[in-house]
Short mmCIF file of C-alpha atoms in Angstrom, two decimals:
data_model
loop_
_atom_site.label_atom_id
_atom_site.label_comp_id
_atom_site.label_asym_id
_atom_site.label_seq_id
_atom_site.Cartn_x
_atom_site.Cartn_y
_atom_site.Cartn_z
CA MET G 1 103.80 48.83 119.12
CA SER G 2 101.04 48.23 116.57
CA GLN G 3 101.76 44.64 115.57
CA MET G 4 102.88 41.39 117.15
CA HIS G 5 105.65 39.31 115.59
CA VAL G 6 105.77 35.53 115.58
CA MET G 7 109.43 35.08 116.43
CA GLY G 8 109.47 31.28 116.47
CA GLY G 9 107.34 28.20 116.93
CA ALA G 10 107.34 24.43 117.25
CA MET G 11 105.07 21.50 118.02
CA THR G 12 105.29 17.85 118.92
CA ARG G 13 103.91 15.08 116.81
CA PHE G 14 100.21 14.66 117.55
CA GLY G 15 99.19 11.13 118.53
CA ARG G 16 99.60 8.67 121.36
CA HIS G 17 102.56 9.44 123.61
CA GLU G 18 102.44 6.50 125.96
CA GLY G 19 104.48 6.85 129.12
CA VAL G 20 105.12 10.55 128.50
CA MET G 21 103.84 12.97 131.12
CA ALA G 22 102.42 16.41 130.33
CA PRO G 23 105.52 18.34 131.47
CA GLU G 24 107.84 16.35 129.24
CA LEU G 25 105.52 16.68 126.24
CA ALA G 26 105.03 20.42 126.65
CA GLN G 27 108.68 21.13 127.44
CA SER G 28 109.83 19.59 124.16
CA ALA G 29 107.63 22.02 122.21
CA ILE G 30 108.63 24.95 124.44
CA LEU G 31 112.37 24.39 124.11
CA ALA G 32 112.12 23.90 120.35
CA ALA G 33 110.07 27.08 119.93
CA VAL G 34 112.53 29.15 121.98
CA ALA G 35 115.42 27.76 119.94
CA ASP G 36 113.53 28.58 116.73
CA SER G 37 113.12 32.18 117.90
CA GLY G 38 116.86 32.63 118.38
CA LEU G 39 116.31 33.59 122.02
CA ALA G 40 117.18 32.00 125.36
CA LEU G 41 114.70 30.87 127.98
CA GLY G 42 115.76 33.76 130.17
CA ASP G 43 114.50 36.23 127.54
CA ILE G 44 110.89 35.16 128.10
CA GLN G 45 109.03 37.64 130.29
CA ALA G 46 105.61 35.96 130.61
CA ILE G 47 104.02 32.64 129.76
CA TYR G 48 100.51 31.67 128.68
CA CYS G 49 99.54 28.01 129.08
CA ALA G 50 96.43 26.77 127.22
CA ASN G 51 94.83 23.58 128.49
CA VAL G 52 91.30 22.22 128.96
CA LEU G 53 91.37 19.04 131.01
CA GLY G 54 94.78 18.93 132.69
CA GLY G 55 93.86 20.39 136.08
CA MET G 56 94.88 23.40 138.13
CA ILE G 57 98.10 25.45 137.69
CA LEU G 58 99.31 23.16 134.92
CA GLY G 59 101.47 25.93 133.45
CA GLN G 60 103.45 26.31 136.66
CA VAL G 61 103.88 22.54 136.99
CA ILE G 62 105.24 22.29 133.44
CA LEU G 63 107.58 25.27 133.77
CA ARG G 64 109.01 24.41 137.17
CA ASP G 65 111.67 22.12 135.73
CA LEU G 66 112.75 24.75 133.20
CA GLY G 67 113.74 27.25 135.85
CA LEU G 68 111.16 29.78 134.69
CA ASP G 69 109.28 29.97 137.96
CA GLY G 70 108.89 33.51 139.24
CA ILE G 71 107.75 35.13 135.99
CA PRO G 72 104.00 35.55 135.33
CA VAL G 73 102.24 32.36 134.22
CA TYR G 74 98.68 32.63 132.92
CA ASN G 75 96.60 29.45 132.64
CA VAL G 76 93.93 29.79 129.93
CA GLU G 77 90.88 27.56 129.39
CA ASN G 78 88.31 28.34 126.69
CA ALA G 79 87.40 24.86 125.44
CA CYS G 80 88.75 24.06 121.97
CA ALA G 81 89.59 27.75 121.47
CA SER G 82 91.93 27.79 124.50
CA GLY G 83 95.19 28.00 122.51
CA ALA G 84 93.88 30.72 120.20
CA THR G 85 92.52 32.62 123.20
CA ALA G 86 95.92 32.45 124.90
CA VAL G 87 97.53 34.03 121.80
CA HIS G 88 94.85 36.71 121.81
CA LEU G 89 95.52 37.56 125.47
CA ALA G 90 99.27 37.60 124.91
CA ARG G 91 98.74 40.07 122.09
CA HIS G 92 96.89 42.39 124.45
CA ALA G 93 99.84 42.47 126.83
CA LEU G 94 102.41 42.98 124.07
CA LEU G 95 100.48 45.79 122.40
CA ALA G 96 100.05 47.46 125.79
CA GLY G 97 103.81 47.39 126.29
CA GLN G 98 103.58 45.26 129.40
CA TYR G 99 106.04 42.73 127.95
CA GLU G 100 108.43 42.58 125.02
CA THR G 101 108.68 38.80 124.59
CA VAL G 102 106.24 36.11 125.70
CA LEU G 103 105.73 32.39 125.25
CA VAL G 104 102.35 30.83 124.47
CA PHE G 105 101.96 27.06 124.56
CA GLY G 106 99.11 24.57 124.47
CA ILE G 107 99.10 21.04 125.83
CA GLU G 108 96.54 18.23 126.06
CA GLN G 109 96.65 14.52 126.78
CA LEU G 110 93.29 13.12 125.75
CA THR G 111 94.59 9.54 125.91
CA GLN G 112 94.51 9.90 129.70
CA LEU G 113 90.70 10.15 129.66
CA GLY G 114 90.05 6.60 128.54
CA GLY G 115 88.16 7.36 125.32
CA GLY G 116 84.67 8.46 124.43
CA THR G 117 83.24 11.77 123.30
CA ILE G 118 83.88 15.05 125.08
CA PRO G 119 80.64 16.35 126.65
CA LEU G 120 79.28 19.74 125.72
CA GLN G 121 79.54 21.09 129.23
CA ARG G 122 81.77 18.98 131.45
CA ASN G 123 80.39 18.15 134.93
CA ASP G 124 77.33 20.34 134.45
CA GLU G 125 74.55 17.88 133.61
CA LYS G 126 72.27 19.40 136.25
CA THR G 127 72.33 22.96 134.92
CA ASP G 128 72.77 22.43 131.16
CA PHE G 129 69.74 20.77 129.60
CA TYR G 130 71.68 19.75 126.47
CA ALA G 131 74.21 17.89 128.59
CA ASN G 132 71.43 16.46 130.76
CA ALA G 133 69.79 15.04 127.63
CA GLY G 134 73.06 13.32 126.67
CA MET G 135 73.90 15.64 123.79
CA VAL G 136 77.47 15.31 122.49
CA LEU G 137 79.33 17.17 119.78
CA PRO G 138 79.10 14.47 117.06
CA ALA G 139 75.32 14.67 117.40
CA VAL G 140 75.33 18.47 117.16
CA TYR G 141 77.39 18.41 113.97
CA ALA G 142 75.34 15.52 112.58
CA MET G 143 72.22 17.66 112.86
CA ARG G 144 74.00 20.44 110.98
CA ALA G 145 75.12 17.94 108.34
CA THR G 146 71.61 16.55 107.91
CA ARG G 147 70.21 20.03 107.45
CA PHE G 148 73.04 20.88 105.04
CA LEU G 149 72.27 17.89 102.84
CA HIS G 150 68.61 18.94 102.73
CA GLU G 151 69.09 22.69 102.20
CA ARG G 152 71.95 22.48 99.70
CA ASP G 153 70.78 19.41 97.78
CA ALA G 154 74.14 17.90 98.69
CA LYS G 155 75.14 14.24 98.99
CA PRO G 156 76.96 12.35 101.76
CA ALA G 157 79.88 12.04 99.33
CA ASP G 158 80.25 15.82 99.42
CA LEU G 159 80.89 15.65 103.16
CA ALA G 160 83.23 12.69 102.76
CA ALA G 161 85.31 14.57 100.18
CA VAL G 162 86.55 16.89 102.94
CA ALA G 163 88.00 13.90 104.82
CA VAL G 164 89.67 12.58 101.66
CA LYS G 165 91.35 15.95 101.06
CA ASN G 166 92.52 16.47 104.61
CA ARG G 167 93.76 12.92 105.05
CA HIS G 168 95.84 13.42 101.90
CA HIS G 169 97.29 16.59 103.40
CA GLY G 170 97.93 14.80 106.68
CA SER G 171 99.82 12.03 104.89
CA LEU G 172 102.40 14.68 103.98
CA ASN G 173 102.75 16.07 107.52
CA GLU G 174 105.25 14.41 109.84
CA TYR G 175 103.44 15.91 112.84
CA ALA G 176 100.01 14.49 112.00
CA GLN G 177 98.37 11.66 113.91
CA GLN G 178 96.73 10.13 110.81
CA ARG G 179 99.21 9.75 107.97
CA SER G 180 97.36 7.34 105.69
CA GLU G 181 95.27 8.47 102.73
CA VAL G 182 91.67 7.31 102.37
CA THR G 183 89.28 6.97 99.45
CA LEU G 184 85.77 8.33 99.22
CA GLU G 185 84.45 4.77 99.44
CA GLN G 186 86.45 4.09 102.61
CA VAL G 187 85.14 7.23 104.30
CA LEU G 188 81.53 6.45 103.47
CA ALA G 189 81.88 2.78 104.48
CA SER G 190 83.50 3.51 107.84
CA ARG G 191 81.44 2.97 111.00
CA MET G 192 78.51 5.34 111.45
CA ILE G 193 78.99 7.66 114.43
CA ALA G 194 76.05 10.06 114.08
CA ASP G 195 74.18 9.88 110.80
CA PRO G 196 75.35 11.09 108.29
CA LEU G 197 78.83 11.41 109.87
CA THR G 198 80.94 8.27 109.70
CA LEU G 199 84.05 7.53 111.75
CA LEU G 200 86.46 8.97 109.19
CA GLN G 201 84.49 12.23 109.15
CA CYS G 202 85.19 12.86 112.85
CA CYS G 203 88.49 14.01 114.33
CA PRO G 204 90.31 11.43 116.49
CA SER G 205 89.40 11.62 120.17
CA GLN G 206 92.49 9.83 121.47
CA VAL G 207 95.41 12.19 120.90
CA ASP G 208 98.17 13.91 122.85
CA GLY G 209 100.20 16.90 121.73
CA ALA G 210 101.77 20.24 122.47
CA ALA G 211 102.61 23.36 120.47
CA ALA G 212 104.39 26.59 121.36
CA LEU G 213 104.96 30.08 119.96
CA VAL G 214 107.37 32.85 120.93
CA LEU G 215 105.71 36.22 120.35
CA GLY G 216 107.34 39.61 120.63
CA ASN G 217 107.64 43.23 119.60
CA ARG G 218 110.35 42.56 117.03
CA PRO G 219 111.01 40.08 114.19
CA GLY G 220 112.56 36.69 114.77
CA PRO G 221 115.65 35.35 113.01
CA HIS G 222 113.89 34.01 109.91
CA ALA G 223 114.07 35.62 106.49
CA LYS G 224 110.32 36.25 106.41
CA ASP G 225 108.87 38.13 109.36
CA VAL G 226 105.43 36.78 110.28
CA ARG G 227 103.15 39.26 112.03
CA VAL G 228 99.75 38.87 113.66
CA LEU G 229 97.70 41.43 111.75
CA GLY G 230 94.37 40.66 113.36
CA SER G 231 93.21 38.78 116.45
CA ILE G 232 89.58 38.39 117.48
CA VAL G 233 87.85 36.25 120.11
CA VAL G 234 84.07 36.44 120.51
CA SER G 235 81.44 34.55 122.47
CA GLY G 236 78.25 33.06 121.11
CA LEU G 237 74.89 34.80 121.03
CA CYS G 238 71.77 33.37 122.59
CA GLU G 239 69.90 31.37 119.97
CA GLY G 240 66.31 32.02 119.03
CA ALA G 241 63.72 29.56 117.83
CA ARG G 242 64.31 30.52 114.20
CA ASP G 243 68.11 30.51 114.21
CA ASP G 244 69.72 28.83 111.18
CA ILE G 245 72.04 26.04 112.32
CA LEU G 246 73.98 26.39 109.07
CA ASP G 247 74.72 30.07 109.64
CA ALA G 248 77.94 29.68 111.74
CA GLU G 249 77.15 33.18 112.98
CA ILE G 250 79.84 33.27 115.66
CA THR G 251 82.62 32.45 113.20
CA ALA G 252 81.31 34.82 110.53
CA ARG G 253 81.20 37.61 113.14
CA ALA G 254 84.75 36.88 114.33
CA ALA G 255 86.02 36.72 110.75
CA ARG G 256 84.40 40.03 109.81
CA LEU G 257 85.99 41.75 112.80
CA ALA G 258 89.40 40.14 112.11
CA TYR G 259 89.36 41.27 108.47
CA GLU G 260 88.39 44.79 109.51
CA GLN G 261 91.12 44.90 112.16
CA SER G 262 93.83 43.63 109.81
CA GLY G 263 92.73 45.48 106.68
CA VAL G 264 92.68 42.16 104.81
CA ASP G 265 90.08 41.11 102.24
CA PRO G 266 89.10 37.41 102.20
CA ARG G 267 90.22 37.32 98.57
CA ASP G 268 93.78 38.10 99.75
CA VAL G 269 93.98 34.98 101.94
CA GLY G 270 96.42 32.38 100.64
CA VAL G 271 96.26 29.61 103.24
CA VAL G 272 93.83 28.65 106.03
CA GLU G 273 93.89 26.41 109.07
CA LEU G 274 90.33 25.95 110.34
CA HIS G 275 88.44 23.92 112.92
CA ASP G 276 87.39 20.83 110.95
CA ALA G 277 86.46 18.69 113.96
CA PHE G 278 83.85 17.15 111.64
CA THR G 279 83.65 17.31 107.84
CA ILE G 280 80.53 19.46 107.82
CA ALA G 281 82.36 22.13 109.84
CA GLU G 282 84.87 22.82 107.07
CA LEU G 283 82.10 23.35 104.51
CA LEU G 284 80.25 25.75 106.81
CA TYR G 285 83.41 27.68 107.61
CA TYR G 286 84.29 28.18 103.92
CA GLU G 287 81.28 30.48 103.78
CA ALA G 288 81.61 31.98 107.27
CA LEU G 289 85.22 33.01 106.52
CA GLY G 290 84.24 34.55 103.20
CA LEU G 291 86.25 32.07 101.15
CA ALA G 292 83.13 30.91 99.28
CA ALA G 293 79.88 32.69 98.58
CA PRO G 294 76.80 31.65 100.58
CA GLY G 295 75.52 28.32 99.29
CA GLU G 296 78.69 27.66 97.27
CA ALA G 297 80.75 25.58 99.72
CA VAL G 298 80.35 22.28 97.89
CA PRO G 299 81.27 23.60 94.40
CA PHE G 300 84.16 25.47 96.02
CA LEU G 301 85.48 22.24 97.54
CA HIS G 302 85.12 20.26 94.34
CA SER G 303 86.83 22.98 92.30
CA GLY G 304 90.10 22.03 94.01
CA ALA G 305 90.56 25.56 95.38
CA THR G 306 91.08 24.30 98.96
CA ALA G 307 93.48 21.48 98.14
CA LEU G 308 97.26 21.83 97.97
CA GLY G 309 97.97 23.48 94.64
CA GLY G 310 94.61 25.27 94.75
CA ARG G 311 93.88 28.97 95.13
CA VAL G 312 93.57 28.90 98.92
CA PRO G 313 94.65 25.58 100.48
CA VAL G 314 92.63 24.83 103.61
CA ASN G 315 94.13 22.68 106.35
CA PRO G 316 97.40 21.82 104.57
CA SER G 317 98.48 20.32 107.91
CA GLY G 318 95.69 17.76 107.62
CA GLY G 319 93.48 19.74 109.96
CA LEU G 320 91.86 18.27 113.02
CA LEU G 321 90.61 15.33 110.95
CA ALA G 322 94.12 14.09 110.20
CA LYS G 323 96.59 16.06 112.31
CA GLY G 324 94.48 15.50 115.43
CA HIS G 325 92.80 17.71 118.01
CA PRO G 326 94.50 17.84 121.44
CA LEU G 327 92.19 20.59 122.65
CA GLY G 328 94.48 23.10 124.37
CA ALA G 329 97.20 22.70 121.75
CA THR G 330 95.06 23.03 118.63
CA GLY G 331 94.83 26.81 118.30
CA VAL G 332 98.57 27.24 118.88
CA ALA G 333 99.41 24.45 116.45
CA GLN G 334 97.29 26.10 113.76
CA MET G 335 99.43 29.22 114.02
CA VAL G 336 102.67 27.25 114.05
CA GLU G 337 101.54 25.68 110.76
CA LEU G 338 100.68 29.10 109.31
CA MET G 339 104.06 30.46 110.39
CA TRP G 340 105.77 27.60 108.55
CA GLN G 341 103.57 28.10 105.47
CA LEU G 342 104.15 31.86 105.29
CA GLN G 343 107.90 31.38 105.71
CA GLY G 344 108.05 28.55 103.15
CA ARG G 345 109.11 26.01 105.79
CA ALA G 346 106.19 23.53 105.53
CA THR G 347 108.30 20.74 104.11
CA GLY G 348 106.38 18.32 101.89
CA ARG G 349 103.09 20.22 102.06
CA GLN G 350 104.02 23.80 101.16
CA ALA G 351 100.97 25.71 99.93
CA GLY G 352 102.71 27.84 97.33
CA SER G 353 103.98 31.25 98.49
CA PRO G 354 101.14 32.71 100.54
CA ARG G 355 101.44 36.14 102.11
CA ILE G 356 98.27 36.03 104.24
CA GLY G 357 97.09 33.16 106.41
CA VAL G 358 93.96 32.74 108.56
CA ALA G 359 93.49 30.52 111.61
CA GLN G 360 89.97 29.83 112.89
CA CYS G 361 89.05 27.88 116.00
CA THR G 362 85.72 27.48 117.79
CA GLY G 363 85.22 26.09 121.24
CA GLY G 364 82.62 24.68 123.56
CA GLY G 365 78.97 23.86 123.53
CA ILE G 366 76.45 25.33 125.92
CA ALA G 367 72.67 25.17 125.96
CA GLY G 368 71.05 27.99 123.98
CA VAL G 369 74.29 29.32 122.45
CA ASP G 370 75.84 28.64 119.03
CA HIS G 371 79.40 28.07 120.36
CA ALA G 372 80.91 29.25 123.60
CA ALA G 373 83.80 30.96 121.80
CA SER G 374 85.26 31.52 118.36
CA SER G 375 88.61 32.97 117.38
CA VAL G 376 90.02 34.19 114.09
CA HIS G 377 93.62 35.26 113.61
CA VAL G 378 95.08 36.84 110.50
CA LEU G 379 98.81 36.39 109.95
CA GLY G 380 100.90 38.00 107.24
CA VAL G 381 104.41 38.53 105.90
#
């Protein structure tokens, strides 16, 4: 086996699911994904559960009621890249011939945490000097945004334009948490979180959701067979005193390896789901993924190329800014969206007829390292 097929997929609506426990939320995505694949639960040979904050052996707890206990269950945590990492690990097992059909799902219930930002390194204030200093992700991205405005002679409105685009996309997505459009003026006038990032330039922190994929060594029942052509997960490098915080080195490295593995040129990419936890991130990742030339992210955005109807729509789902970011589910949900886009099933937000899609997800903050992990997947029909 040289390639992995995406046989089926599904996700829940992202948002507040009050009174719904993690098993119920995850099971709805799991059952829908299995049905979409044309298989039965009994055909699944192994399961990968991606989660960040749900506690020990969550996969087994969720699957107990489905009668799938007894088969291998792998619980995967890699910060925001957990779901993408679970897909990557499942691919290893499939390509090795260990299994023929597996299920990967991600689940998170951030509404259970009571609000607030997610710390860079949870429960490690004593050993991580960033966490000890009170550093949080909005501040990290705000520093990148401030430097971006200075280096690129950009304006705060250029950052805000990303939120306007993605909230428009999200308004078309029945699974998105935020389904209302916003204007540039509304984004800029929203409450300041970490200068220059306002509230509407940050992904929602109170969100629940689950997503699931059935992966196998043969096509699913749909007319267009979606395959995973490339799958890369890398860790961050130790930063030096002269490192450029606009470089997004970890993502550029993952993207280069994924393109090499899949034999795909960035110019062939027709749709992208990327990790826009903050508006500045999307602009940086345009360049890291090779979609725009270095220094050209802002003109690329304003050209309309990344909007629906453009050359390479980015985050047609609404991205993390509008769809939401339930950590463990995000990477899986990105690939569910790409599956729908490549098969022409993204009702109301279809990005033309793409043949190649890219999913990019970074995860974690740790003192002295760019990101803890970054993943890039290349999907194709």
